[in-house]
Coordinates of C-alpha atoms and ligand atoms in Angstrom, one line a residue:
X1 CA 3.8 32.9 -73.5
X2 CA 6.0 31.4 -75.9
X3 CA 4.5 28.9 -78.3
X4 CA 4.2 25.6 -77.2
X5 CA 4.3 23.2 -81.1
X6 CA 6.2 23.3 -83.9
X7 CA 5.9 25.0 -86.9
X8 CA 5.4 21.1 -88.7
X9 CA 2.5 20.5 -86.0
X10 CA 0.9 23.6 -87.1
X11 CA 1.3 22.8 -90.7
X12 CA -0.3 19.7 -90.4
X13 CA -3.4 21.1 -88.0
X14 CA -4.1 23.8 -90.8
X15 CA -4.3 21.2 -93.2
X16 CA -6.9 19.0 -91.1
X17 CA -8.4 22.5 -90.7
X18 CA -8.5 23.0 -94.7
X19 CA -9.9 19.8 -95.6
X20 CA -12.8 20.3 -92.7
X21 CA -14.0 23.8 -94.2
X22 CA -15.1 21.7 -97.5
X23 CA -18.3 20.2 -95.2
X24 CA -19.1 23.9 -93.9
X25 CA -22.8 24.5 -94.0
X26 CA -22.8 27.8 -94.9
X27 CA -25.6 28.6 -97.4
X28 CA -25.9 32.3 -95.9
X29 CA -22.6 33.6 -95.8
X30 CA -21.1 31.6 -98.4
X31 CA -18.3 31.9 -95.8
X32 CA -16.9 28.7 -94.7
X33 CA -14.9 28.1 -92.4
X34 CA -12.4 25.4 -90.9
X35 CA -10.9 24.4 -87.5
X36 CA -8.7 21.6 -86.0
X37 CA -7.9 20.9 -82.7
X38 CA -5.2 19.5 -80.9
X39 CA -5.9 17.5 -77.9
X40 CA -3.9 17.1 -74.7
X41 CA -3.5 13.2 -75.7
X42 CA -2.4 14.3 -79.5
X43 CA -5.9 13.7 -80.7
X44 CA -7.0 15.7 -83.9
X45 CA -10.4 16.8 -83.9
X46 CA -12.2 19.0 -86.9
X47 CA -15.2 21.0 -87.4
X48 CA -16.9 23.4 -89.6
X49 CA -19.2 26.2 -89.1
X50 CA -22.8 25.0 -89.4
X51 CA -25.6 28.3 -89.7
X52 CA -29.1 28.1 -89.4
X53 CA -32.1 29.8 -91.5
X54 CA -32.6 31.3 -88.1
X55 CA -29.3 32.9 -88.7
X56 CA -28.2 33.9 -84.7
X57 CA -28.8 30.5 -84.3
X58 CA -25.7 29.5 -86.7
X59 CA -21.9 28.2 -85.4
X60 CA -19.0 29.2 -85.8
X61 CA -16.2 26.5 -87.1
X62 CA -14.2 27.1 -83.4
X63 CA -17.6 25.8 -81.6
X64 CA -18.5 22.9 -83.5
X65 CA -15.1 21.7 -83.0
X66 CA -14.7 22.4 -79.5
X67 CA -17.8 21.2 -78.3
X68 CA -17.6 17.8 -80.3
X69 CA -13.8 17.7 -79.0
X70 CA -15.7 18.1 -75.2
X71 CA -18.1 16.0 -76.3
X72 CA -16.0 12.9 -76.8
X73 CA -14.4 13.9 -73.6
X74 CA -11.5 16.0 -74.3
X75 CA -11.0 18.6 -71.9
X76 CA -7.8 20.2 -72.9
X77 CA -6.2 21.6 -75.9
X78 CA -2.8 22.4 -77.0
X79 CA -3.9 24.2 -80.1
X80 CA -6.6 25.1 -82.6
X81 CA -5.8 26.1 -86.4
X82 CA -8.2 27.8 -87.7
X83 CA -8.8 28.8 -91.5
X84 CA -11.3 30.4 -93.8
X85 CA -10.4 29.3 -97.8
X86 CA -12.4 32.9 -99.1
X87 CA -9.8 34.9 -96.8
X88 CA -6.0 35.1 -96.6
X89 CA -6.1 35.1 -92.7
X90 CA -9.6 34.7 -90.3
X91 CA -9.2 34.9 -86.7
X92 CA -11.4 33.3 -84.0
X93 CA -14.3 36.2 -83.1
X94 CA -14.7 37.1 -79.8
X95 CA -16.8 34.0 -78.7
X96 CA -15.1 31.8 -79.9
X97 CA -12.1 33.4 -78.3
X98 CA -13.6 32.7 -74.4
X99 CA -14.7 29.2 -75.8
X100 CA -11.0 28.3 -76.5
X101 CA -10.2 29.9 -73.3
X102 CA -12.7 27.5 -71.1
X103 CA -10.0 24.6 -72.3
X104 CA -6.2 25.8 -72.3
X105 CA -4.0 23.4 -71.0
X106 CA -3.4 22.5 -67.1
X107 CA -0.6 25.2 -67.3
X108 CA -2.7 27.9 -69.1
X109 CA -1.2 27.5 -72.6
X110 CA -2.9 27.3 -75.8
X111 CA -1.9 28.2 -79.2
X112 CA -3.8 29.7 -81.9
X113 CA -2.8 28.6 -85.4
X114 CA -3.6 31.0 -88.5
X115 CA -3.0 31.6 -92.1
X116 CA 0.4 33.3 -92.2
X117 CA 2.1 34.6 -95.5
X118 CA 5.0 32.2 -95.1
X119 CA 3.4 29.3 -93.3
X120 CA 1.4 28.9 -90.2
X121 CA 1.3 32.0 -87.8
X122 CA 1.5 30.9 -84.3
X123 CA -0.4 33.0 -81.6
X124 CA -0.7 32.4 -77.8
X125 CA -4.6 32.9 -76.3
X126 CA -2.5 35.4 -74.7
X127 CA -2.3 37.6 -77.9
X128 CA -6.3 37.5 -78.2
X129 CA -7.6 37.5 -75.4
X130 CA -6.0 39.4 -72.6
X131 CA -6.8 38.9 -68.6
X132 CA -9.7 36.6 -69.9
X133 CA -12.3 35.3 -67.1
X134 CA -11.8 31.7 -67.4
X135 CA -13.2 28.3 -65.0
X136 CA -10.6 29.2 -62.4
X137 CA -12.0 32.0 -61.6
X138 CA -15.4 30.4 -60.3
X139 CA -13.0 28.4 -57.6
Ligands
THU201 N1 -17.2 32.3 -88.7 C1 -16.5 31.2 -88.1 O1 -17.0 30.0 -88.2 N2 -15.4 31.4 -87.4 C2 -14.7 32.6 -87.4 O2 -13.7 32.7 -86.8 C3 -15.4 33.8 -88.0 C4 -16.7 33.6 -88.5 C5 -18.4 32.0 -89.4 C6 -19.7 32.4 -88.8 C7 -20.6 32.5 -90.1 O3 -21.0 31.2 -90.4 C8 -19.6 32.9 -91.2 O4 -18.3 32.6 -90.7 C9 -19.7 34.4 -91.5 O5 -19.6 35.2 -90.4

């Protein structure tokens, strides 16, 4: 599926996603981690990942944004940038990956933004998640 934003949107999302890594709670790992999402509206919404000194219990950057993207009601996205400033390139794990699946867009897109060596690298869900169970399959 071909990407569906521009290489200046994807810019900008990594940015947002940059700048949201610096409030990562991440006094385990030492690992932070930023994301940024792009609503179906054009909304921008960022998170962080947040662990826990129970440490199964801690989230990863692509949750806390998605769920406080759901939680003020967004239920699509066009893309998500994600970006980890210790690492050239961090993908979404495998989680994360059905959790940005639960809220492609009406027609099933949704792009993955990472760190590229020449600017933003843009994936489809497609790329990362092949023949993924998703809500429509609970119809
Ligand atoms: N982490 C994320 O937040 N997103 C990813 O895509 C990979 C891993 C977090 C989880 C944990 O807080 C830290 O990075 C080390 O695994």
């Amino acid at each position: 599926m071909p990407a569906s934003i521009t290489a200046e949107v994807a810019e900008s999302l990594l940015a947002s996603a940059r700048q949201a890594a610096e409030n990562a709670y991440v006094p385990y790992s030492r690992f932070p981690v930023g994301a940024a999402v792009l609503t179906s509206d054009g909304s921008i919404v960022t998170g962080a990942n947040v662990e826990n000194a129970s440490y199964p219990l801690s989230v990863c950057a692509e949750r806390v944004t998605l769920g406080t993207a759901a939680a003020a009601g967004h239920r699509h996205i066009r893309a998500i940038a994600v970006t980890a400033p210790r690492v050239a390139v961090v993908t979404p794990c495998g989680g994360c990956r059905q959790v940005i699946n639960e809220f492609r867009m009406p027609d099933g897109t949704v792009d993955v933004i990472l760190e590229g060596e020449h600017g933003p690298e843009i994936l489809s869900l497609d790329d990362l998640l092949p023949r993924a169970f998703g809500p429509r399959d609970l119809e």
